[in-house]
mmCIF file of the C-alpha atoms, coordinates in Angstrom:
data_MODEL
# 
_entry.id   MODEL 
# 
loop_
_atom_site.group_PDB 
_atom_site.id 
_atom_site.type_symbol 
_atom_site.label_atom_id 
_atom_site.label_alt_id 
_atom_site.label_comp_id 
_atom_site.label_asym_id 
_atom_site.label_entity_id 
_atom_site.label_seq_id 
_atom_site.pdbx_PDB_ins_code 
_atom_site.Cartn_x 
_atom_site.Cartn_y 
_atom_site.Cartn_z 
_atom_site.occupancy 
_atom_site.B_iso_or_equiv 
_atom_site.pdbx_formal_charge 
_atom_site.auth_seq_id 
_atom_site.auth_comp_id 
_atom_site.auth_asym_id 
_atom_site.auth_atom_id 
_atom_site.pdbx_PDB_model_num 
ATOM 1   C CA . UNK A 1 1   ? -0.048  -0.064 -0.085   1.00 0.00 ? 1   UNK A CA 1 
ATOM 2   C CA . UNK A 1 2   ? 1.310   3.484  -0.902   1.00 0.00 ? 2   UNK A CA 1 
ATOM 3   C CA . UNK A 1 3   ? 0.791   6.485  1.323    1.00 0.00 ? 3   UNK A CA 1 
ATOM 4   C CA . UNK A 1 4   ? 1.052   9.915  0.333    1.00 0.00 ? 4   UNK A CA 1 
ATOM 5   C CA . UNK A 1 5   ? 1.483   12.723 2.925    1.00 0.00 ? 5   UNK A CA 1 
ATOM 6   C CA . UNK A 1 6   ? -0.014  15.819 1.226    1.00 0.00 ? 6   UNK A CA 1 
ATOM 7   C CA . UNK A 1 7   ? 0.969   18.005 4.257    1.00 0.00 ? 7   UNK A CA 1 
ATOM 8   C CA . UNK A 1 8   ? 4.672   17.233 3.677    1.00 0.00 ? 8   UNK A CA 1 
ATOM 9   C CA . UNK A 1 9   ? 4.237   18.495 -0.004   1.00 0.00 ? 9   UNK A CA 1 
ATOM 10  C CA . UNK A 1 10  ? 3.023   21.899 1.354    1.00 0.00 ? 10  UNK A CA 1 
ATOM 11  C CA . UNK A 1 11  ? 5.727   22.172 3.762    1.00 0.00 ? 11  UNK A CA 1 
ATOM 12  C CA . UNK A 1 12  ? 8.471   21.217 1.205    1.00 0.00 ? 12  UNK A CA 1 
ATOM 13  C CA . UNK A 1 13  ? 7.020   23.960 -1.276   1.00 0.00 ? 13  UNK A CA 1 
ATOM 14  C CA . UNK A 1 14  ? 7.073   26.539 1.541    1.00 0.00 ? 14  UNK A CA 1 
ATOM 15  C CA . UNK A 1 15  ? 10.525  25.529 2.493    1.00 0.00 ? 15  UNK A CA 1 
ATOM 16  C CA . UNK A 1 16  ? 11.920  25.713 -1.001   1.00 0.00 ? 16  UNK A CA 1 
ATOM 17  C CA . UNK A 1 17  ? 10.194  28.996 -1.814   1.00 0.00 ? 17  UNK A CA 1 
ATOM 18  C CA . UNK A 1 18  ? 9.772   30.348 1.600    1.00 0.00 ? 18  UNK A CA 1 
ATOM 19  C CA . UNK A 1 19  ? 6.583   32.297 0.445    1.00 0.00 ? 19  UNK A CA 1 
ATOM 20  C CA . UNK A 1 20  ? 3.714   30.024 1.297    1.00 0.00 ? 20  UNK A CA 1 
ATOM 21  C CA . UNK A 1 21  ? 2.733   29.371 4.805    1.00 0.00 ? 21  UNK A CA 1 
ATOM 22  C CA . UNK A 1 22  ? -0.045  27.039 5.895    1.00 0.00 ? 22  UNK A CA 1 
ATOM 23  C CA . UNK A 1 23  ? -2.144  27.691 9.026    1.00 0.00 ? 23  UNK A CA 1 
ATOM 24  C CA . UNK A 1 24  ? -3.215  24.199 9.534    1.00 0.00 ? 24  UNK A CA 1 
ATOM 25  C CA . UNK A 1 25  ? -6.914  24.694 8.434    1.00 0.00 ? 25  UNK A CA 1 
ATOM 26  C CA . UNK A 1 26  ? -6.375  24.280 4.669    1.00 0.00 ? 26  UNK A CA 1 
ATOM 27  C CA . UNK A 1 27  ? -5.821  27.783 3.886    1.00 0.00 ? 27  UNK A CA 1 
ATOM 28  C CA . UNK A 1 28  ? -2.715  29.158 2.140    1.00 0.00 ? 28  UNK A CA 1 
ATOM 29  C CA . UNK A 1 29  ? -1.385  32.469 3.110    1.00 0.00 ? 29  UNK A CA 1 
ATOM 30  C CA . UNK A 1 30  ? 1.038   34.232 0.922    1.00 0.00 ? 30  UNK A CA 1 
ATOM 31  C CA . UNK A 1 31  ? 3.622   36.385 2.379    1.00 0.00 ? 31  UNK A CA 1 
ATOM 32  C CA . UNK A 1 32  ? 4.716   39.919 1.385    1.00 0.00 ? 32  UNK A CA 1 
ATOM 33  C CA . UNK A 1 33  ? 7.799   38.739 -0.503   1.00 0.00 ? 33  UNK A CA 1 
ATOM 34  C CA . UNK A 1 34  ? 5.579   36.414 -2.526   1.00 0.00 ? 34  UNK A CA 1 
ATOM 35  C CA . UNK A 1 35  ? 3.318   39.107 -3.560   1.00 0.00 ? 35  UNK A CA 1 
ATOM 36  C CA . UNK A 1 36  ? 6.053   41.140 -4.695   1.00 0.00 ? 36  UNK A CA 1 
ATOM 37  C CA . UNK A 1 37  ? 7.546   38.343 -6.766   1.00 0.00 ? 37  UNK A CA 1 
ATOM 38  C CA . UNK A 1 38  ? 4.140   37.649 -8.283   1.00 0.00 ? 38  UNK A CA 1 
ATOM 39  C CA . UNK A 1 39  ? 3.639   41.330 -9.097   1.00 0.00 ? 39  UNK A CA 1 
ATOM 40  C CA . UNK A 1 40  ? 6.957   41.786 -10.750  1.00 0.00 ? 40  UNK A CA 1 
ATOM 41  C CA . UNK A 1 41  ? 6.334   38.555 -12.827  1.00 0.00 ? 41  UNK A CA 1 
ATOM 42  C CA . UNK A 1 42  ? 2.897   39.910 -13.882  1.00 0.00 ? 42  UNK A CA 1 
ATOM 43  C CA . UNK A 1 43  ? 4.395   43.287 -14.915  1.00 0.00 ? 43  UNK A CA 1 
ATOM 44  C CA . UNK A 1 44  ? 7.155   41.662 -17.031  1.00 0.00 ? 44  UNK A CA 1 
ATOM 45  C CA . UNK A 1 45  ? 4.366   39.607 -18.697  1.00 0.00 ? 45  UNK A CA 1 
ATOM 46  C CA . UNK A 1 46  ? 2.127   42.709 -19.387  1.00 0.00 ? 46  UNK A CA 1 
ATOM 47  C CA . UNK A 1 47  ? 5.034   44.997 -20.528  1.00 0.00 ? 47  UNK A CA 1 
ATOM 48  C CA . UNK A 1 48  ? 5.328   43.360 -24.158  1.00 0.00 ? 48  UNK A CA 1 
ATOM 49  C CA . UNK A 1 49  ? 1.655   43.815 -24.926  1.00 0.00 ? 49  UNK A CA 1 
ATOM 50  C CA . UNK A 1 50  ? 1.598   47.321 -23.679  1.00 0.00 ? 50  UNK A CA 1 
ATOM 51  C CA . UNK A 1 51  ? 4.692   48.202 -25.530  1.00 0.00 ? 51  UNK A CA 1 
ATOM 52  C CA . UNK A 1 52  ? 3.108   46.783 -28.656  1.00 0.00 ? 52  UNK A CA 1 
ATOM 53  C CA . UNK A 1 53  ? -0.163  48.542 -28.012  1.00 0.00 ? 53  UNK A CA 1 
ATOM 54  C CA . UNK A 1 54  ? 1.661   51.937 -27.569  1.00 0.00 ? 54  UNK A CA 1 
ATOM 55  C CA . UNK A 1 55  ? 3.704   51.229 -30.857  1.00 0.00 ? 55  UNK A CA 1 
ATOM 56  C CA . UNK A 1 56  ? 0.575   50.599 -32.753  1.00 0.00 ? 56  UNK A CA 1 
ATOM 57  C CA . UNK A 1 57  ? -1.180  53.733 -31.534  1.00 0.00 ? 57  UNK A CA 1 
ATOM 58  C CA . UNK A 1 58  ? 1.842   55.723 -32.404  1.00 0.00 ? 58  UNK A CA 1 
ATOM 59  C CA . UNK A 1 59  ? 1.916   54.220 -36.008  1.00 0.00 ? 59  UNK A CA 1 
ATOM 60  C CA . UNK A 1 60  ? -1.483  53.343 -37.287  1.00 0.00 ? 60  UNK A CA 1 
ATOM 61  C CA . UNK A 1 61  ? -2.720  56.886 -37.897  1.00 0.00 ? 61  UNK A CA 1 
ATOM 62  C CA . UNK A 1 62  ? 0.364   57.660 -39.947  1.00 0.00 ? 62  UNK A CA 1 
ATOM 63  C CA . UNK A 1 63  ? -0.105  54.374 -41.876  1.00 0.00 ? 63  UNK A CA 1 
ATOM 64  C CA . UNK A 1 64  ? -3.816  55.228 -42.419  1.00 0.00 ? 64  UNK A CA 1 
ATOM 65  C CA . UNK A 1 65  ? -2.907  58.549 -43.698  1.00 0.00 ? 65  UNK A CA 1 
ATOM 66  C CA . UNK A 1 66  ? -0.433  57.046 -46.057  1.00 0.00 ? 66  UNK A CA 1 
ATOM 67  C CA . UNK A 1 67  ? -2.951  54.717 -47.243  1.00 0.00 ? 67  UNK A CA 1 
ATOM 68  C CA . UNK A 1 68  ? -5.649  57.395 -47.812  1.00 0.00 ? 68  UNK A CA 1 
ATOM 69  C CA . UNK A 1 69  ? -3.131  59.380 -49.725  1.00 0.00 ? 69  UNK A CA 1 
ATOM 70  C CA . UNK A 1 70  ? -2.039  56.420 -51.963  1.00 0.00 ? 70  UNK A CA 1 
ATOM 71  C CA . UNK A 1 71  ? -5.778  55.590 -52.612  1.00 0.00 ? 71  UNK A CA 1 
ATOM 72  C CA . UNK A 1 72  ? -6.361  59.330 -53.554  1.00 0.00 ? 72  UNK A CA 1 
ATOM 73  C CA . UNK A 1 73  ? -3.517  59.134 -55.885  1.00 0.00 ? 73  UNK A CA 1 
ATOM 74  C CA . UNK A 1 74  ? -4.780  55.755 -57.359  1.00 0.00 ? 74  UNK A CA 1 
ATOM 75  C CA . UNK A 1 75  ? -8.201  57.442 -58.094  1.00 0.00 ? 75  UNK A CA 1 
ATOM 76  C CA . UNK A 1 76  ? -6.423  60.401 -59.820  1.00 0.00 ? 76  UNK A CA 1 
ATOM 77  C CA . UNK A 1 77  ? -4.446  57.896 -61.929  1.00 0.00 ? 77  UNK A CA 1 
ATOM 78  C CA . UNK A 1 78  ? -7.631  56.027 -62.902  1.00 0.00 ? 78  UNK A CA 1 
ATOM 79  C CA . UNK A 1 79  ? -9.474  59.211 -63.843  1.00 0.00 ? 79  UNK A CA 1 
ATOM 80  C CA . UNK A 1 80  ? -6.415  60.334 -66.020  1.00 0.00 ? 80  UNK A CA 1 
ATOM 81  C CA . UNK A 1 81  ? -6.402  56.936 -67.626  1.00 0.00 ? 81  UNK A CA 1 
ATOM 82  C CA . UNK A 1 82  ? -10.039 57.037 -68.318  1.00 0.00 ? 82  UNK A CA 1 
ATOM 83  C CA . UNK A 1 83  ? -9.705  60.598 -70.061  1.00 0.00 ? 83  UNK A CA 1 
ATOM 84  C CA . UNK A 1 84  ? -6.619  59.458 -71.927  1.00 0.00 ? 84  UNK A CA 1 
ATOM 85  C CA . UNK A 1 85  ? -8.232  56.407 -73.155  1.00 0.00 ? 85  UNK A CA 1 
ATOM 86  C CA . UNK A 1 86  ? -9.857  58.190 -76.011  1.00 0.00 ? 86  UNK A CA 1 
ATOM 87  C CA . UNK A 1 87  ? -6.545  59.742 -76.948  1.00 0.00 ? 87  UNK A CA 1 
ATOM 88  C CA . UNK A 1 88  ? -4.961  56.438 -76.818  1.00 0.00 ? 88  UNK A CA 1 
ATOM 89  C CA . UNK A 1 89  ? -7.658  55.063 -79.414  1.00 0.00 ? 89  UNK A CA 1 
ATOM 90  C CA . UNK A 1 90  ? -6.960  57.993 -81.775  1.00 0.00 ? 90  UNK A CA 1 
ATOM 91  C CA . UNK A 1 91  ? -3.325  57.617 -81.798  1.00 0.00 ? 91  UNK A CA 1 
ATOM 92  C CA . UNK A 1 92  ? -3.698  53.961 -82.558  1.00 0.00 ? 92  UNK A CA 1 
ATOM 93  C CA . UNK A 1 93  ? -6.048  54.818 -85.472  1.00 0.00 ? 93  UNK A CA 1 
ATOM 94  C CA . UNK A 1 94  ? -3.432  57.282 -86.691  1.00 0.00 ? 94  UNK A CA 1 
ATOM 95  C CA . UNK A 1 95  ? -0.652  54.710 -86.389  1.00 0.00 ? 95  UNK A CA 1 
ATOM 96  C CA . UNK A 1 96  ? -2.841  52.311 -88.551  1.00 0.00 ? 96  UNK A CA 1 
ATOM 97  C CA . UNK A 1 97  ? -3.387  54.945 -91.043  1.00 0.00 ? 97  UNK A CA 1 
ATOM 98  C CA . UNK A 1 98  ? 0.277   55.909 -91.245  1.00 0.00 ? 98  UNK A CA 1 
ATOM 99  C CA . UNK A 1 99  ? 1.068   52.069 -91.844  1.00 0.00 ? 99  UNK A CA 1 
ATOM 100 C CA . UNK A 1 100 ? -1.246  52.192 -94.671  1.00 0.00 ? 100 UNK A CA 1 
ATOM 101 C CA . UNK A 1 101 ? -0.002  55.230 -96.331  1.00 0.00 ? 101 UNK A CA 1 
ATOM 102 C CA . UNK A 1 102 ? 3.544   54.112 -95.776  1.00 0.00 ? 102 UNK A CA 1 
ATOM 103 C CA . UNK A 1 103 ? 2.720   50.845 -97.794  1.00 0.00 ? 103 UNK A CA 1 
ATOM 104 C CA . UNK A 1 104 ? 1.127   52.744 -100.532 1.00 0.00 ? 104 UNK A CA 1 
ATOM 105 C CA . UNK A 1 105 ? 3.939   55.065 -100.707 1.00 0.00 ? 105 UNK A CA 1 
ATOM 106 C CA . UNK A 1 106 ? 6.471   52.124 -101.081 1.00 0.00 ? 106 UNK A CA 1 
ATOM 107 C CA . UNK A 1 107 ? 4.315   50.663 -103.670 1.00 0.00 ? 107 UNK A CA 1 
ATOM 108 C CA . UNK A 1 108 ? 4.342   54.030 -105.606 1.00 0.00 ? 108 UNK A CA 1 
ATOM 109 C CA . UNK A 1 109 ? 8.139   54.224 -105.253 1.00 0.00 ? 109 UNK A CA 1 
ATOM 110 C CA . UNK A 1 110 ? 8.458   50.795 -106.699 1.00 0.00 ? 110 UNK A CA 1 
ATOM 111 C CA . UNK A 1 111 ? 6.163   51.615 -109.662 1.00 0.00 ? 111 UNK A CA 1 
ATOM 112 C CA . UNK A 1 112 ? 7.963   54.927 -110.307 1.00 0.00 ? 112 UNK A CA 1 
ATOM 113 C CA . UNK A 1 113 ? 11.383  52.842 -110.273 1.00 0.00 ? 113 UNK A CA 1 
ATOM 114 C CA . UNK A 1 114 ? 10.079  50.171 -112.508 1.00 0.00 ? 114 UNK A CA 1 
ATOM 115 C CA . UNK A 1 115 ? 7.850   52.143 -114.754 1.00 0.00 ? 115 UNK A CA 1 
ATOM 116 C CA . UNK A 1 116 ? 10.602  53.099 -117.412 1.00 0.00 ? 116 UNK A CA 1 
ATOM 117 C CA . UNK A 1 117 ? 12.024  49.552 -117.168 1.00 0.00 ? 117 UNK A CA 1 
ATOM 118 C CA . UNK A 1 118 ? 9.751   48.150 -119.881 1.00 0.00 ? 118 UNK A CA 1 
ATOM 119 C CA . UNK A 1 119 ? 10.049  51.125 -122.067 1.00 0.00 ? 119 UNK A CA 1 
ATOM 120 C CA . UNK A 1 120 ? 13.747  50.926 -122.066 1.00 0.00 ? 120 UNK A CA 1 
ATOM 121 C CA . UNK A 1 121 ? 13.666  47.273 -122.917 1.00 0.00 ? 121 UNK A CA 1 
ATOM 122 C CA . UNK A 1 122 ? 11.403  47.990 -125.842 1.00 0.00 ? 122 UNK A CA 1 
ATOM 123 C CA . UNK A 1 123 ? 13.723  50.757 -126.858 1.00 0.00 ? 123 UNK A CA 1 
ATOM 124 C CA . UNK A 1 124 ? 16.572  48.306 -126.645 1.00 0.00 ? 124 UNK A CA 1 
ATOM 125 C CA . UNK A 1 125 ? 14.721  45.736 -128.830 1.00 0.00 ? 125 UNK A CA 1 
ATOM 126 C CA . UNK A 1 126 ? 14.029  48.440 -131.476 1.00 0.00 ? 126 UNK A CA 1 
ATOM 127 C CA . UNK A 1 127 ? 17.821  49.360 -131.642 1.00 0.00 ? 127 UNK A CA 1 
ATOM 128 C CA . UNK A 1 128 ? 19.141  45.823 -131.628 1.00 0.00 ? 128 UNK A CA 1 
ATOM 129 C CA . UNK A 1 129 ? 16.432  43.694 -133.790 1.00 0.00 ? 129 UNK A CA 1 
ATOM 130 C CA . UNK A 1 130 ? 16.556  44.069 -137.552 1.00 0.00 ? 130 UNK A CA 1 
ATOM 131 C CA . UNK A 1 131 ? 13.710  45.908 -139.221 1.00 0.00 ? 131 UNK A CA 1 
ATOM 132 C CA . UNK A 1 132 ? 11.679  43.070 -140.729 1.00 0.00 ? 132 UNK A CA 1 
ATOM 133 C CA . UNK A 1 133 ? 11.662  40.869 -137.422 1.00 0.00 ? 133 UNK A CA 1 
ATOM 134 C CA . UNK A 1 134 ? 8.489   40.923 -135.603 1.00 0.00 ? 134 UNK A CA 1 
ATOM 135 C CA . UNK A 1 135 ? 7.756   39.695 -131.967 1.00 0.00 ? 135 UNK A CA 1 
ATOM 136 C CA . UNK A 1 136 ? 4.481   37.939 -131.155 1.00 0.00 ? 136 UNK A CA 1 
ATOM 137 C CA . UNK A 1 137 ? 4.919   38.051 -127.586 1.00 0.00 ? 137 UNK A CA 1 
ATOM 138 C CA . UNK A 1 138 ? 7.154   39.600 -124.903 1.00 0.00 ? 138 UNK A CA 1 
ATOM 139 C CA . UNK A 1 139 ? 7.006   38.735 -121.181 1.00 0.00 ? 139 UNK A CA 1 
ATOM 140 C CA . UNK A 1 140 ? 8.746   40.222 -118.264 1.00 0.00 ? 140 UNK A CA 1 
ATOM 141 C CA . UNK A 1 141 ? 8.762   37.882 -115.221 1.00 0.00 ? 141 UNK A CA 1 
ATOM 142 C CA . UNK A 1 142 ? 10.277  38.966 -111.946 1.00 0.00 ? 142 UNK A CA 1 
ATOM 143 C CA . UNK A 1 143 ? 12.512  41.484 -113.504 1.00 0.00 ? 143 UNK A CA 1 
ATOM 144 C CA . UNK A 1 144 ? 13.782  39.304 -116.310 1.00 0.00 ? 144 UNK A CA 1 
# 
């Protein structure tokens, strides 16, 4: 059979700490030194949340002001983009028209460059070929 003496546990705890005293009637009395230790431990535990709370109270208004400023800037940029959207469409239309005009100019320049080629070839034939020779057909393919 195992016996446990609970009274001896209280006296051992009191002896090791020196802060708990028993009056024999089941009540535990905490000495003044024990109260001071408990208060110091409680203050140490509460210092970190208090510091965090104070830090947040210092910084949250500035962060909110910055957020409001950035939201206002975003609204301004969105309004500017909405106004500029018509201009962008117009610029794209002008660029497409410019491409069409550039291709037409390139074709016209090629025609202007090549327009006398056939005339020069026919003139060369007239100079080189005898008078009584007739061509039935002349083809110019890929510049040849």
